Tab-separated table of C-alpha atoms in Angstrom:
chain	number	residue	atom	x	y	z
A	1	UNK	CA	27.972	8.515	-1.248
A	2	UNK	CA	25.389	10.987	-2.264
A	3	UNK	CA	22.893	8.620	-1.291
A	4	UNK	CA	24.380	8.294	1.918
A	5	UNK	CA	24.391	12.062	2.593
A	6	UNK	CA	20.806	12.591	0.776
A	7	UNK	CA	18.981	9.806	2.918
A	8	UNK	CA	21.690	8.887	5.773
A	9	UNK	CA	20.145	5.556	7.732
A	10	UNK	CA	16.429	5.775	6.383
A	11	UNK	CA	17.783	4.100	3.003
A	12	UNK	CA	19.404	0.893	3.227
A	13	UNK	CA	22.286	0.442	0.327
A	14	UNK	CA	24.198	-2.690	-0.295
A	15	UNK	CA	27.304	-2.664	-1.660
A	16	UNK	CA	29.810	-4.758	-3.531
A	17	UNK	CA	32.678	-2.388	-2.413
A	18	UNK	CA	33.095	-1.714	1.615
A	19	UNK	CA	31.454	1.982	1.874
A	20	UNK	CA	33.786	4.026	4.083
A	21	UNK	CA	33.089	3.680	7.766
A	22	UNK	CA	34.474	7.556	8.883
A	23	UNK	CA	32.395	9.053	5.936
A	24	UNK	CA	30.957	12.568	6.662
A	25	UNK	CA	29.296	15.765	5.336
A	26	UNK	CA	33.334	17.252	5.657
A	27	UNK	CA	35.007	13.988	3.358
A	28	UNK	CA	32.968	14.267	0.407
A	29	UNK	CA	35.104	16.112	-1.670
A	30	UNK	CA	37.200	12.908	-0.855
A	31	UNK	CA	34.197	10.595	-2.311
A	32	UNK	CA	33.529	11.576	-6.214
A	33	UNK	CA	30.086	10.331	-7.235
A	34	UNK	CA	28.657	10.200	-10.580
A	35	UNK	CA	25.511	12.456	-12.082
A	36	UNK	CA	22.727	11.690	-13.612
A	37	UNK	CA	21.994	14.708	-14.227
A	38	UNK	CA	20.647	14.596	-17.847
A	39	UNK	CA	19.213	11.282	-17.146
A	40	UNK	CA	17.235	12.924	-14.098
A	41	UNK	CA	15.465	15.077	-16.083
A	42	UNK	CA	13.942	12.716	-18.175
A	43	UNK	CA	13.170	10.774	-14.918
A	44	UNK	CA	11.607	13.227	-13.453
A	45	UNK	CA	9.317	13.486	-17.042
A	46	UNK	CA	8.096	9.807	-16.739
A	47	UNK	CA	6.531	10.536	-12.932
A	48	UNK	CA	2.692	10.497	-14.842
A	49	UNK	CA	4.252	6.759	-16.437
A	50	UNK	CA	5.264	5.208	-13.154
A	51	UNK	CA	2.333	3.105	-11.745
A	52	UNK	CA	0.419	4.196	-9.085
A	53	UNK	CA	1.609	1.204	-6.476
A	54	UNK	CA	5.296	3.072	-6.915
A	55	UNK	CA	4.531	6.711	-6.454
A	56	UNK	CA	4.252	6.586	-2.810
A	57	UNK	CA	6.536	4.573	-1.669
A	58	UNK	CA	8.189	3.921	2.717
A	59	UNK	CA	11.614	4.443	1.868
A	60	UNK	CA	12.440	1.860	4.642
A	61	UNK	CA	11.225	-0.691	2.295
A	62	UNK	CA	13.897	0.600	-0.196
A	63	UNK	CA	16.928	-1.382	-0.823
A	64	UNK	CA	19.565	-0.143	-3.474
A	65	UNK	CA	21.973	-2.381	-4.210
A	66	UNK	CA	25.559	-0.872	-6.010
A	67	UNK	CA	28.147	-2.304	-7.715
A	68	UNK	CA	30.615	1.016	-8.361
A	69	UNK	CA	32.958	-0.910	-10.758
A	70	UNK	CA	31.650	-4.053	-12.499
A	71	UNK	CA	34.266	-5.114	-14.937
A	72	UNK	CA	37.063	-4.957	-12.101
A	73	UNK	CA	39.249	-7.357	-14.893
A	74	UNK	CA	38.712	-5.913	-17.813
A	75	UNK	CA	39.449	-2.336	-15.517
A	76	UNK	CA	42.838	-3.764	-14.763
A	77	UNK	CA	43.464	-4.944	-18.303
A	78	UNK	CA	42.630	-1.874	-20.007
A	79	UNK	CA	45.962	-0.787	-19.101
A	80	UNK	CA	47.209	-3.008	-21.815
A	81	UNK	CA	43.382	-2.291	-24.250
A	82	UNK	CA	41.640	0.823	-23.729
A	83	UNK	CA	38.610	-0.411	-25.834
A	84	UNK	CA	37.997	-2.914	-22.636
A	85	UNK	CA	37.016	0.244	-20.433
A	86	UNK	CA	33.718	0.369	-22.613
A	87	UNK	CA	32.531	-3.096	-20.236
A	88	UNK	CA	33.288	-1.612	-17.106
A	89	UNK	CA	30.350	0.138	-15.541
A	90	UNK	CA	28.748	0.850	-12.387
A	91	UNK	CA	25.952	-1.007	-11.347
A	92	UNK	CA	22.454	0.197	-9.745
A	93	UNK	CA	19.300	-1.988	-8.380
A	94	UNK	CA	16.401	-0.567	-6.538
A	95	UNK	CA	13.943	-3.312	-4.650
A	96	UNK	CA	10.831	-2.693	-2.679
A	97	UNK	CA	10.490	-5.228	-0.353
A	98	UNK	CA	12.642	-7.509	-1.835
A	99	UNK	CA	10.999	-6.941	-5.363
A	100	UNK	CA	13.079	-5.342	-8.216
A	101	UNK	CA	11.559	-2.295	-9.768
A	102	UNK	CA	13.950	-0.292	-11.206
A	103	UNK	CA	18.038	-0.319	-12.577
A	104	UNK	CA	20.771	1.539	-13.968
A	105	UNK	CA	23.453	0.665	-15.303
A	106	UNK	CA	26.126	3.453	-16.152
A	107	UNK	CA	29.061	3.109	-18.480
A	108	UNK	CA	31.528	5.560	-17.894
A	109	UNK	CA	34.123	4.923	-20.174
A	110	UNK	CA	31.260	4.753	-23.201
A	111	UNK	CA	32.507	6.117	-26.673
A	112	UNK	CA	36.047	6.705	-24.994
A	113	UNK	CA	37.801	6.271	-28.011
A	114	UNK	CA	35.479	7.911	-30.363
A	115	UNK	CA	34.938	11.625	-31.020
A	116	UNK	CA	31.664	11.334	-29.119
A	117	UNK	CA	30.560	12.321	-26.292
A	118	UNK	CA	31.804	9.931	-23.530
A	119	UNK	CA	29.013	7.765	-21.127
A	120	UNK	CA	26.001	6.812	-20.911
A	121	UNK	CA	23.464	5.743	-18.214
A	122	UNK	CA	21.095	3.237	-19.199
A	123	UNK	CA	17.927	3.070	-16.517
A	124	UNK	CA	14.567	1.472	-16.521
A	125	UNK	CA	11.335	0.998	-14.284
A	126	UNK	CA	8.922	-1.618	-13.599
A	127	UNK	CA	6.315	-0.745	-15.886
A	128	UNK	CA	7.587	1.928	-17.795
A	129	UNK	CA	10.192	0.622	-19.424
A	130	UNK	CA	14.163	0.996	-20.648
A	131	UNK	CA	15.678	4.282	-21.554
A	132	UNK	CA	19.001	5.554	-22.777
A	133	UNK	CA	19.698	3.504	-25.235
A	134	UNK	CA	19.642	3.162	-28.622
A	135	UNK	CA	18.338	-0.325	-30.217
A	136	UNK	CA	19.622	-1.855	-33.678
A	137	UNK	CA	16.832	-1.527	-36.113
A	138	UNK	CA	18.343	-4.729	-37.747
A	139	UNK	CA	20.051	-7.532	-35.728
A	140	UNK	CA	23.297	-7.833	-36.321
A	141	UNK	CA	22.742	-12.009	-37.169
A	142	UNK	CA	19.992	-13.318	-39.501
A	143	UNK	CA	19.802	-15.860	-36.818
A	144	UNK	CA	19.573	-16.527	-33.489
A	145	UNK	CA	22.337	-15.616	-31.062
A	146	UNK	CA	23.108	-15.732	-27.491
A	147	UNK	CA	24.253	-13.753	-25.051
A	148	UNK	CA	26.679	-14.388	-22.140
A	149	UNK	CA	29.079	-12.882	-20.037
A	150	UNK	CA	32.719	-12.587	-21.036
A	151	UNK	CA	34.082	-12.667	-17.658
A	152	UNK	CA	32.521	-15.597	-15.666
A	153	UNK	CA	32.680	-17.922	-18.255
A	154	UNK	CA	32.600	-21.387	-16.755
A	155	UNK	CA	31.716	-25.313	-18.060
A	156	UNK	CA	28.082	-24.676	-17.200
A	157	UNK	CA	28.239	-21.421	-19.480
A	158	UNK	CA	29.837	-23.744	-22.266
A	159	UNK	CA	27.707	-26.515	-22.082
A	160	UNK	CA	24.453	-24.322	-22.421
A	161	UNK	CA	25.801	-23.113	-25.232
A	162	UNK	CA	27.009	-26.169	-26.701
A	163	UNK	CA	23.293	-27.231	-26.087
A	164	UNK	CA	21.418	-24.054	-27.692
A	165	UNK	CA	24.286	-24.460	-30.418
A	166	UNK	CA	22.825	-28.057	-31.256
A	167	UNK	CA	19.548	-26.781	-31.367
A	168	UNK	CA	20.525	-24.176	-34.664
């Protein structure tokens, strides 16, 4: 909704979730959106990183694309598992005429069972690269492992891995 407010019909934004159609400078204490605000800052360090073709861009060739809860199941389930909230998270894509160039993806519900603190946003740009995160310095496997969703599982899902799986 911020974006909405910030950028009102210059900025096109596609969302999963209906946005409200009555929404207004007077409704957004009604409309909660998340901050970035430590992650902006160290945005706002990396301008000198982002390449040059970037910098300057119409922001009517700007599409974001939002997804404010991805993990609606395991959302719902948690009621039953708190330790599913950690895969819910909220979903950003930013495309220049059609082209991806950068992401977020935010996890709200990060460390909420640990004494840490809770969130994170994860974010990267085309030719910069992927911050907020920190990588393993050992893999967890001393072999190779896959990757797939735990949500949208389907036969074609299985049978790929039953095929990388024959390839070990």
């Amino acid at each position: 909704m911020k974006l909405i407010s910030a950028f009102g019909n210059k900025l096109q934004i596609v969302g999963e979730e209906e946005l409200p159609l009555s929404y207004s400078q007077t409704s957004q204490d009604e409309h909660r959106g998340f901050e970035l605000s430590e992650s902006m800052s160290e945005v706002l360090l990396m301008d000198k990183c982002v390449q040059e073709d970037l910098r300057s861009l119409n922001i009517q060739d700007l599409t974001v694309w939002v997804d404010p809860l991805d993990g609606t199941s395991e959302f719902v389930r948690a009621q039953n598992d708190p330790s599913l909230l950690e895969q819910v998270t909220v979903l950003i894509g930013i495309t220049y005429k059609g082209r991806p160039i950068a992401g977020v993806i935010h996890q709200p519900y990060y460390n909420l069972l640990s004494d840490s603190k809770v969130g994170r946003s994860i974010w990267g740009i085309n030719g910069v690269g992927v911050f907020g995160i920190n990588t393993c310095k050992e893999s967890p496997s001393s072999g190779p492992f896959a990757v797939t969703t735990a949500s949208h599982s389907n036969e074609m899902v299985d049978t790929a891995l039953k095929a990388l799986q024959e390839k070990i």
